[in-house]
mmCIF file of C-alpha atoms in Angstrom:
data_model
loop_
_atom_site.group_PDB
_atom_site.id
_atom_site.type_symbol
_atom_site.label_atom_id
_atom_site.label_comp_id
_atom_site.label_asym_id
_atom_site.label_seq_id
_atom_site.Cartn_x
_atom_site.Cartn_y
_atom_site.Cartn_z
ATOM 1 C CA UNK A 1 22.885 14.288 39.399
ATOM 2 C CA UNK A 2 19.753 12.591 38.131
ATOM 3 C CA UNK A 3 17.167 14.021 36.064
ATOM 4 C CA UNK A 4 14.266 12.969 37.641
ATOM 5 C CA UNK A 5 15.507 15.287 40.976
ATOM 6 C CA UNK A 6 14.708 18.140 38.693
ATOM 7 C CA UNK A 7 10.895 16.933 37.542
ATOM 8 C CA UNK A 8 8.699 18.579 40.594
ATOM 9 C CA UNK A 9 11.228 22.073 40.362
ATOM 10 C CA UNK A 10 8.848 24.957 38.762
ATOM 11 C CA UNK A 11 10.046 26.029 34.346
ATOM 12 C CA UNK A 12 11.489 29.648 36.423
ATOM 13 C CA UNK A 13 13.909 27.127 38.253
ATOM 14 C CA UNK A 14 15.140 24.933 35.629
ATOM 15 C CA UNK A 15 15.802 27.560 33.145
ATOM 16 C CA UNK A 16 17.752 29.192 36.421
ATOM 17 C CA UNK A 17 19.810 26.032 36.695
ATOM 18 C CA UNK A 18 21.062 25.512 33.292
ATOM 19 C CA UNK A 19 21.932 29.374 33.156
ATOM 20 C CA UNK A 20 24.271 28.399 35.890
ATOM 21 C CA UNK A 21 25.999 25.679 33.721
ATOM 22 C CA UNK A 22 29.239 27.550 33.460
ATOM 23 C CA UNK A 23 29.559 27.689 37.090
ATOM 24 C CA UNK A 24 32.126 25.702 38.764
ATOM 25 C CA UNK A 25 30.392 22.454 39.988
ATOM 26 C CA UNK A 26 26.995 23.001 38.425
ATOM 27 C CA UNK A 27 27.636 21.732 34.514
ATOM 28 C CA UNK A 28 26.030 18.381 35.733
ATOM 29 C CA UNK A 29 23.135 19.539 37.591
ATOM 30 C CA UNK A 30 22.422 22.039 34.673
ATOM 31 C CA UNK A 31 22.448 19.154 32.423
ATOM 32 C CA UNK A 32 19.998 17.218 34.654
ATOM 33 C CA UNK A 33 17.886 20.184 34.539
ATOM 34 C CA UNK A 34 17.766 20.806 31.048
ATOM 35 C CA UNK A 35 16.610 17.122 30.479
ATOM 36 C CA UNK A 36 13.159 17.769 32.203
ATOM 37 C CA UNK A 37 13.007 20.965 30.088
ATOM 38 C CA UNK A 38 13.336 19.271 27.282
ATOM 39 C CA UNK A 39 10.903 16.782 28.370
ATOM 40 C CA UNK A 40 8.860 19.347 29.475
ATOM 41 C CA UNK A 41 8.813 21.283 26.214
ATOM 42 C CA UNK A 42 9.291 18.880 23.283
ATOM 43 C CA UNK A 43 6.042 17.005 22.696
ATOM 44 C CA UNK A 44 4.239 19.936 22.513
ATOM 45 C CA UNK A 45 7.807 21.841 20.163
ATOM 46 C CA UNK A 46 7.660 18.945 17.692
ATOM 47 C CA UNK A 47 3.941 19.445 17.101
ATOM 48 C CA UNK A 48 4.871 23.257 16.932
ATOM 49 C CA UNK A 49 7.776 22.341 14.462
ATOM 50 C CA UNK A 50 5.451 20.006 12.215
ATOM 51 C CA UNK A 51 2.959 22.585 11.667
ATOM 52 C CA UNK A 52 5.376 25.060 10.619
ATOM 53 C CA UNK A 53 7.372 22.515 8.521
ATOM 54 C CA UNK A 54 4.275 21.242 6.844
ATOM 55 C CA UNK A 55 2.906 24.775 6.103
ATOM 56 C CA UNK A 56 6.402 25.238 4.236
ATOM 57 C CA UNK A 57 5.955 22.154 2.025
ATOM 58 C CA UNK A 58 8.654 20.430 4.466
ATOM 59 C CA UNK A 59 8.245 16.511 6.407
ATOM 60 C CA UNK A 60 8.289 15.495 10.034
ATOM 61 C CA UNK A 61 11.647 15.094 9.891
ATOM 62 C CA UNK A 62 12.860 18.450 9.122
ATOM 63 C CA UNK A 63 10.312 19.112 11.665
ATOM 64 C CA UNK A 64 12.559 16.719 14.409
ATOM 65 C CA UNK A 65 15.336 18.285 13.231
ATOM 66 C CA UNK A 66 13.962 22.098 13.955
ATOM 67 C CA UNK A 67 12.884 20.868 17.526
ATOM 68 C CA UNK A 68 16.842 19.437 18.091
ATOM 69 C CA UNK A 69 18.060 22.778 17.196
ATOM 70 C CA UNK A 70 15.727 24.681 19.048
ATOM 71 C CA UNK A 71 16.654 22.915 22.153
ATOM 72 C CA UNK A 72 20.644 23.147 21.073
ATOM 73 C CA UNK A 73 20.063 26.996 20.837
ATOM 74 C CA UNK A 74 18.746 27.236 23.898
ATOM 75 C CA UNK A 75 21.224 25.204 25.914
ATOM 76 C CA UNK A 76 23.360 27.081 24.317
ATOM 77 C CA UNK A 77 21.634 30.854 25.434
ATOM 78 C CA UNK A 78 19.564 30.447 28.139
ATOM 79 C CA UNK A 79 18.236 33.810 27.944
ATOM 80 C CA UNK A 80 14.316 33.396 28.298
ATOM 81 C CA UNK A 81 13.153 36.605 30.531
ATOM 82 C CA UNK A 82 9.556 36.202 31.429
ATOM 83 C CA UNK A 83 9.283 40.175 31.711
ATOM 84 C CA UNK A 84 9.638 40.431 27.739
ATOM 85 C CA UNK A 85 6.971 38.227 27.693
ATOM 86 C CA UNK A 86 2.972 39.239 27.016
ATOM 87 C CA UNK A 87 2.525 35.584 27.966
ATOM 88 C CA UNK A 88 0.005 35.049 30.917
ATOM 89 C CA UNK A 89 1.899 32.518 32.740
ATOM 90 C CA UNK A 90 5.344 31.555 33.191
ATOM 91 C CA UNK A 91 5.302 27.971 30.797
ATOM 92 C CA UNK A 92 3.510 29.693 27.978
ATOM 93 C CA UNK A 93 5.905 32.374 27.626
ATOM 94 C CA UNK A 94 8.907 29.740 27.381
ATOM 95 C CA UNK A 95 6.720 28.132 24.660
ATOM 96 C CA UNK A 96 6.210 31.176 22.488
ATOM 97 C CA UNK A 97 9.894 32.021 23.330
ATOM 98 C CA UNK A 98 11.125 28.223 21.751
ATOM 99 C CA UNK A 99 8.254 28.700 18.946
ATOM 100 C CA UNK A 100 10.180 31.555 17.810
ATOM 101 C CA UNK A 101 13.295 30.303 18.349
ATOM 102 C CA UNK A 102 12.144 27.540 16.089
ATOM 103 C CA UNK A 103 11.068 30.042 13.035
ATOM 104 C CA UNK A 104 14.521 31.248 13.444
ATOM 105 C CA UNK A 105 16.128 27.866 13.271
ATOM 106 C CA UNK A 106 13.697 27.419 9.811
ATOM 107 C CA UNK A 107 15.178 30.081 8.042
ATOM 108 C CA UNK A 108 18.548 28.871 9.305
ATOM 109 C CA UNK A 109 18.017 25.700 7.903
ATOM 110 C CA UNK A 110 16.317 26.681 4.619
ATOM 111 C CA UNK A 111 19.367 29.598 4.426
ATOM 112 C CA UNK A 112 22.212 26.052 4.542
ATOM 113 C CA UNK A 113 19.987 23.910 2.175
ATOM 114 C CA UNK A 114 20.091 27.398 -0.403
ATOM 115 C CA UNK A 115 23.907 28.739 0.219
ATOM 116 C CA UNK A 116 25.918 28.676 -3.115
ATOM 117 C CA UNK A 117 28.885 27.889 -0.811
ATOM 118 C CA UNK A 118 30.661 24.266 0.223
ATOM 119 C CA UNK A 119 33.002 25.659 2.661
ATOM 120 C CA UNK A 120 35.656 24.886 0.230
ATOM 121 C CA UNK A 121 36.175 27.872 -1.051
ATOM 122 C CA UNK A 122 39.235 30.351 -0.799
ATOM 123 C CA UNK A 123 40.028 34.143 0.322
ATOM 124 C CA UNK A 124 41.905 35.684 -1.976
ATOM 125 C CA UNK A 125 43.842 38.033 -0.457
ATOM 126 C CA UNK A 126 45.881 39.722 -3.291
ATOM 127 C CA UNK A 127 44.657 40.358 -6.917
ATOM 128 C CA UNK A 128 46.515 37.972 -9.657
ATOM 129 C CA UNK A 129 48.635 39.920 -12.023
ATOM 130 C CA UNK A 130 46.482 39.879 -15.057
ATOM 131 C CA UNK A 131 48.461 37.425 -18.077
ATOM 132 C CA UNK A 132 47.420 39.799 -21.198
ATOM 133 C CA UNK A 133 48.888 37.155 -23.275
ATOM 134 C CA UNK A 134 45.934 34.867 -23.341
ATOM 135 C CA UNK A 135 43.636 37.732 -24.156
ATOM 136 C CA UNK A 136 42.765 38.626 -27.790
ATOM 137 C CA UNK A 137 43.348 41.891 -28.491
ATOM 138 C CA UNK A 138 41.297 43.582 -31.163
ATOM 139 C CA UNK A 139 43.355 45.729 -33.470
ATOM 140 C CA UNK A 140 41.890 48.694 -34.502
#
């Protein structure tokens, strides 16, 4: 399907389309329709991103890369409910909804960039047998 079939449909209907991406016969039009979302939504995201970025001593680029994971959690769950929202209209609420997402995706980030772990590291699963030969033991 194309992508520009999807640009008149209301935010409620997309976001209703690419839940249905698991559905037999509807991963294509669900990717269609998260296309205009992410037209829709990502000016106005990476501005969103950049503010929060810059307030955290951080570049446009971590910014752009905030805004891509944003939109890769939300492909990912599609679970904006306008009902949990205090948001007046419909595409507000999805904008406070990816603004938080976004927060989230920070602290994610900043959480990776801090770990003291490669990914190279190993469970140990039993406990060595102690060598108490290479220990010095103090006589008494």
């Amino acid at each position: 399907m194309n992508w520009q079939e999807y640009e008149d449909e209301t935010t409620e209907d997309i976001i209703e389309y690419i839940k249905m991406k698991e559905d037999d016969g509807f991963e294509e039009a669900a990717q269609a329709a998260f296309h205009v979302f992410c037209f829709r939504f990502g000016e106005d995201l990476v501005r969103k991103c950049e503010v929060i970025c810059k307030n955290n001593g951080l570049d446009k680029h971590v910014a752009a890369m905030i805004s891509q994971r944003t939109f890769h959690r939300f492909w990912k769950y599609p679970k904006y409910n306008h009902e949990k929202s205090r948001a007046a209209d419909y595409d507000t609420g999805v904008k406070f909804y990816l603004y938080r997402i976004a927060q989230r995706e920070l602290l994610n980030w900043r959480n990776e960039q801090n770990s003291p772990y490669t990914g190279e590291e190993e469970i140990v699963c039993e406990m060595p047998e102690p060598d108490y030969n290479n220990y010095a033991v103090e006589k008494r």
